[in-house]
Amino acid sequence: MPIKIMFVCLGNICRSPLAEGVFRDAVQERGLADHFEIASSGTGNYHVGEQADPRMRQMAREQDLSLQDHTAQQFAASDLPYYDHIFVMDKSNLSDVLRLDARDEYNGKVRLFREFDPDPGTFQVPDPYGGGAEGFRNVYDIVERTSHELLDRLVEEHDLRADGRARA
Ligand code: 4NP
């Protein structure tokens, strides 16, 4: 059974598609692809069906990462039981996701992504949408270092090995 991971932001065109792409890349690089099912979504519906923001695609492309295949989708209440880990980019994403958890059943699997950042700052990934290029660069740097740390923690927690099997 793969470990199901969902990254969540507001629009699903900037931060969470990047996190999905960087994390998937890290998983593939380490030969762990069979262990994971990886997705992203937004709490809002404004951009559903769109590609990732061109500024984020450009930022990723400069780092040899393609976000070309991404299509924005909205986070749904049914994602709460389905995914094993739900990593949100900021505190407003956190409250929006938890609002869908009407009976308080799933809050243990919903966490701020930057809890895993070795330099966590405010524990939030700043929304770059209304700002300039430096905001996108900052998001990239945060997402890059946090994704690798997160993967290390999951490998340890789930006792994963690169041959596609978990230790008994
Ligand atoms: P994201 O960025 O949540 O990182 O995808 C945003 C994208 C769109 C909007 C806000 C944030 N918006 O207001 O349309």
Short mmCIF file of C-alpha atoms and ligand atoms in Angstrom, two decimals:
data_model
loop_
_atom_site.label_atom_id
_atom_site.label_comp_id
_atom_site.label_asym_id
_atom_site.label_seq_id
_atom_site.Cartn_x
_atom_site.Cartn_y
_atom_site.Cartn_z
CA MET A 1 0.00 0.00 0.00
CA PRO A 2 1.56 3.30 -1.01
CA ILE A 3 1.67 6.15 1.52
CA LYS A 4 -0.78 8.76 0.25
CA ILE A 5 0.44 12.34 0.51
CA MET A 6 -1.53 15.50 -0.27
CA PHE A 7 -0.03 19.02 -0.38
CA VAL A 8 -2.53 21.87 0.03
CA CYS A 9 -2.45 25.62 -0.58
CA LEU A 10 -5.12 28.15 -1.57
CA GLY A 11 -5.16 28.18 -5.37
CA ASN A 12 -3.22 24.98 -6.21
CA ILE A 13 -1.31 26.91 -8.87
CA CYS A 14 1.81 28.09 -6.97
CA ARG A 15 2.94 26.55 -3.67
CA SER A 16 1.35 23.09 -3.50
CA PRO A 17 2.04 22.14 -7.15
CA LEU A 18 5.70 23.01 -6.51
CA ALA A 19 5.73 20.94 -3.31
CA GLU A 20 4.13 18.03 -5.19
CA GLY A 21 6.73 18.29 -7.97
CA VAL A 22 9.77 18.68 -5.71
CA PHE A 23 8.66 15.89 -3.39
CA ARG A 24 7.92 13.54 -6.33
CA ASP A 25 11.34 14.31 -7.79
CA ALA A 26 13.04 13.56 -4.45
CA VAL A 27 11.12 10.29 -4.10
CA GLN A 28 12.10 9.20 -7.62
CA GLU A 29 15.72 10.19 -7.09
CA ARG A 30 15.87 7.92 -4.04
CA GLY A 31 14.17 4.95 -5.74
CA LEU A 32 11.13 5.23 -3.49
CA ALA A 33 8.43 5.92 -6.11
CA ASP A 34 6.58 2.66 -5.40
CA HIS A 35 6.05 3.71 -1.82
CA PHE A 36 4.14 6.92 -2.49
CA GLU A 37 1.02 8.32 -4.07
CA ILE A 38 1.45 12.10 -4.28
CA ALA A 39 -1.08 14.84 -5.07
CA SER A 40 -1.83 18.51 -4.44
CA SER A 41 -4.93 20.66 -4.23
CA GLY A 42 -6.23 24.09 -3.22
CA THR A 43 -8.82 25.03 -0.63
CA GLY A 44 -10.30 27.55 -3.11
CA ASN A 45 -11.93 26.77 -6.44
CA TYR A 46 -10.86 29.90 -8.38
CA HIS A 47 -8.22 28.16 -10.47
CA VAL A 48 -9.64 24.65 -10.85
CA GLY A 49 -8.66 23.17 -14.24
CA GLU A 50 -5.76 25.62 -14.78
CA GLN A 51 -2.07 24.85 -15.20
CA ALA A 52 0.41 25.97 -12.55
CA ASP A 53 1.10 29.73 -12.52
CA PRO A 54 3.55 30.61 -15.33
CA ARG A 55 5.90 32.30 -12.84
CA MET A 56 6.06 29.11 -10.75
CA ARG A 57 6.49 26.95 -13.86
CA GLN A 58 9.39 29.18 -14.93
CA MET A 59 10.98 29.05 -11.45
CA ALA A 60 10.71 25.25 -11.47
CA ARG A 61 12.03 24.96 -15.03
CA GLU A 62 15.15 26.91 -14.02
CA GLN A 63 15.75 24.14 -11.47
CA ASP A 64 15.17 21.36 -14.04
CA LEU A 65 11.74 20.53 -12.69
CA SER A 66 8.68 20.44 -14.96
CA LEU A 67 5.25 21.38 -13.59
CA GLN A 68 3.81 21.06 -17.11
CA ASP A 69 1.45 18.18 -16.30
CA HIS A 70 -0.23 19.86 -13.35
CA THR A 71 -3.96 20.67 -13.40
CA ALA A 72 -5.38 22.57 -10.42
CA GLN A 73 -8.00 20.85 -8.31
CA GLN A 74 -9.90 21.76 -5.16
CA PHE A 75 -9.40 19.97 -1.85
CA ALA A 76 -12.51 17.92 -0.97
CA ALA A 77 -13.81 16.58 2.35
CA SER A 78 -13.42 13.06 0.90
CA ASP A 79 -9.64 13.66 0.74
CA LEU A 80 -9.52 13.62 4.56
CA PRO A 81 -10.19 9.90 4.99
CA TYR A 82 -8.31 8.98 1.78
CA TYR A 83 -4.88 10.55 2.34
CA ASP A 84 -2.45 9.43 5.06
CA HIS A 85 -0.69 12.79 5.38
CA ILE A 86 -2.03 16.21 4.42
CA PHE A 87 0.57 18.99 4.44
CA VAL A 88 -0.77 22.55 4.29
CA MET A 89 1.22 25.64 3.32
CA ASP A 90 -0.19 28.17 5.79
CA LYS A 91 -2.47 28.55 8.79
CA SER A 92 -5.43 29.69 6.77
CA ASN A 93 -5.14 26.51 4.66
CA LEU A 94 -5.02 24.61 7.96
CA SER A 95 -8.26 26.11 9.25
CA ASP A 96 -9.97 25.74 5.85
CA VAL A 97 -9.06 22.04 5.70
CA LEU A 98 -10.02 21.39 9.32
CA ARG A 99 -13.37 23.09 8.77
CA LEU A 100 -14.20 20.16 6.45
CA ASP A 101 -13.41 17.72 9.28
CA ALA A 102 -16.87 18.10 10.81
CA ARG A 103 -16.46 15.38 13.43
CA ASP A 104 -12.83 16.11 14.27
CA GLU A 105 -11.68 12.70 13.06
CA TYR A 106 -8.69 13.55 10.91
CA ASN A 107 -6.86 16.46 12.52
CA GLY A 108 -3.95 14.16 13.40
CA LYS A 109 -3.01 13.77 9.73
CA VAL A 110 -3.22 17.48 8.81
CA ARG A 111 -0.01 19.40 9.49
CA LEU A 112 1.82 22.54 8.50
CA PHE A 113 4.40 21.59 5.83
CA ARG A 114 7.01 23.84 7.46
CA GLU A 115 6.93 21.83 10.68
CA PHE A 116 9.57 19.86 8.76
CA ASP A 117 11.61 22.88 7.68
CA PRO A 118 15.00 22.94 9.48
CA ASP A 119 14.66 26.76 9.41
CA PRO A 120 10.87 27.05 9.89
CA GLY A 121 10.47 30.80 10.38
CA THR A 122 6.74 31.47 10.80
CA PHE A 123 5.90 27.83 9.95
CA GLN A 124 4.05 29.11 6.88
CA VAL A 125 4.99 29.17 3.18
CA PRO A 126 4.23 32.77 2.13
CA ASP A 127 1.68 33.19 -0.65
CA PRO A 128 3.71 34.50 -3.64
CA TYR A 129 0.76 35.12 -5.97
CA GLY A 130 0.41 38.90 -5.60
CA GLY A 131 4.15 39.63 -5.34
CA GLY A 132 7.32 39.64 -7.42
CA ALA A 133 9.92 37.13 -8.56
CA GLU A 134 11.76 37.12 -5.21
CA GLY A 135 8.64 35.68 -3.55
CA PHE A 136 8.65 32.75 -5.96
CA ARG A 137 12.35 32.19 -5.36
CA ASN A 138 11.74 32.23 -1.60
CA VAL A 139 8.94 29.67 -1.96
CA TYR A 140 11.23 27.47 -4.07
CA ASP A 141 14.00 27.57 -1.45
CA ILE A 142 11.60 26.75 1.39
CA VAL A 143 9.89 23.94 -0.53
CA GLU A 144 13.17 22.41 -1.72
CA ARG A 145 14.80 22.10 1.71
CA THR A 146 11.56 21.16 3.52
CA SER A 147 10.62 18.41 1.03
CA HIS A 148 13.92 16.59 1.54
CA GLU A 149 13.63 16.80 5.31
CA LEU A 150 10.02 15.62 5.13
CA LEU A 151 11.01 12.64 2.97
CA ASP A 152 13.79 11.71 5.43
CA ARG A 153 11.24 11.74 8.26
CA LEU A 154 8.71 9.63 6.33
CA VAL A 155 11.42 7.11 5.34
CA GLU A 156 12.28 6.77 9.01
CA GLU A 157 8.69 6.73 10.29
CA HIS A 158 7.54 4.12 7.75
CA ASP A 159 10.85 2.24 7.65
CA LEU A 160 11.12 2.46 3.86
CA ARG A 161 13.82 1.01 1.62
CA ALA A 162 14.76 1.97 -1.92
CA ASP A 163 13.97 -1.44 -3.37
CA GLY A 164 10.25 -0.71 -3.27
CA ARG A 165 9.52 -2.71 -0.14
CA ALA A 166 9.07 -1.68 3.46
CA ARG A 167 10.89 -3.68 6.09
CA ALA A 168 8.65 -6.14 7.94
P1 4NP B 1 -1.21 29.29 -4.19
O1 4NP B 1 -1.21 30.84 -4.63
O2 4NP B 1 -2.23 29.17 -3.07
O3 4NP B 1 0.16 29.05 -3.73
O4 4NP B 1 -1.61 28.50 -5.41
C1 4NP B 1 -2.38 31.55 -4.91
C2 4NP B 1 -2.96 31.46 -6.14
C3 4NP B 1 -4.09 32.20 -6.43
C4 4NP B 1 -4.63 33.03 -5.48
C5 4NP B 1 -4.06 33.12 -4.23
C6 4NP B 1 -2.92 32.38 -3.94
N1 4NP B 1 -5.78 33.81 -5.79
O5 4NP B 1 -6.21 34.59 -4.92
O6 4NP B 1 -6.31 33.70 -6.90
#
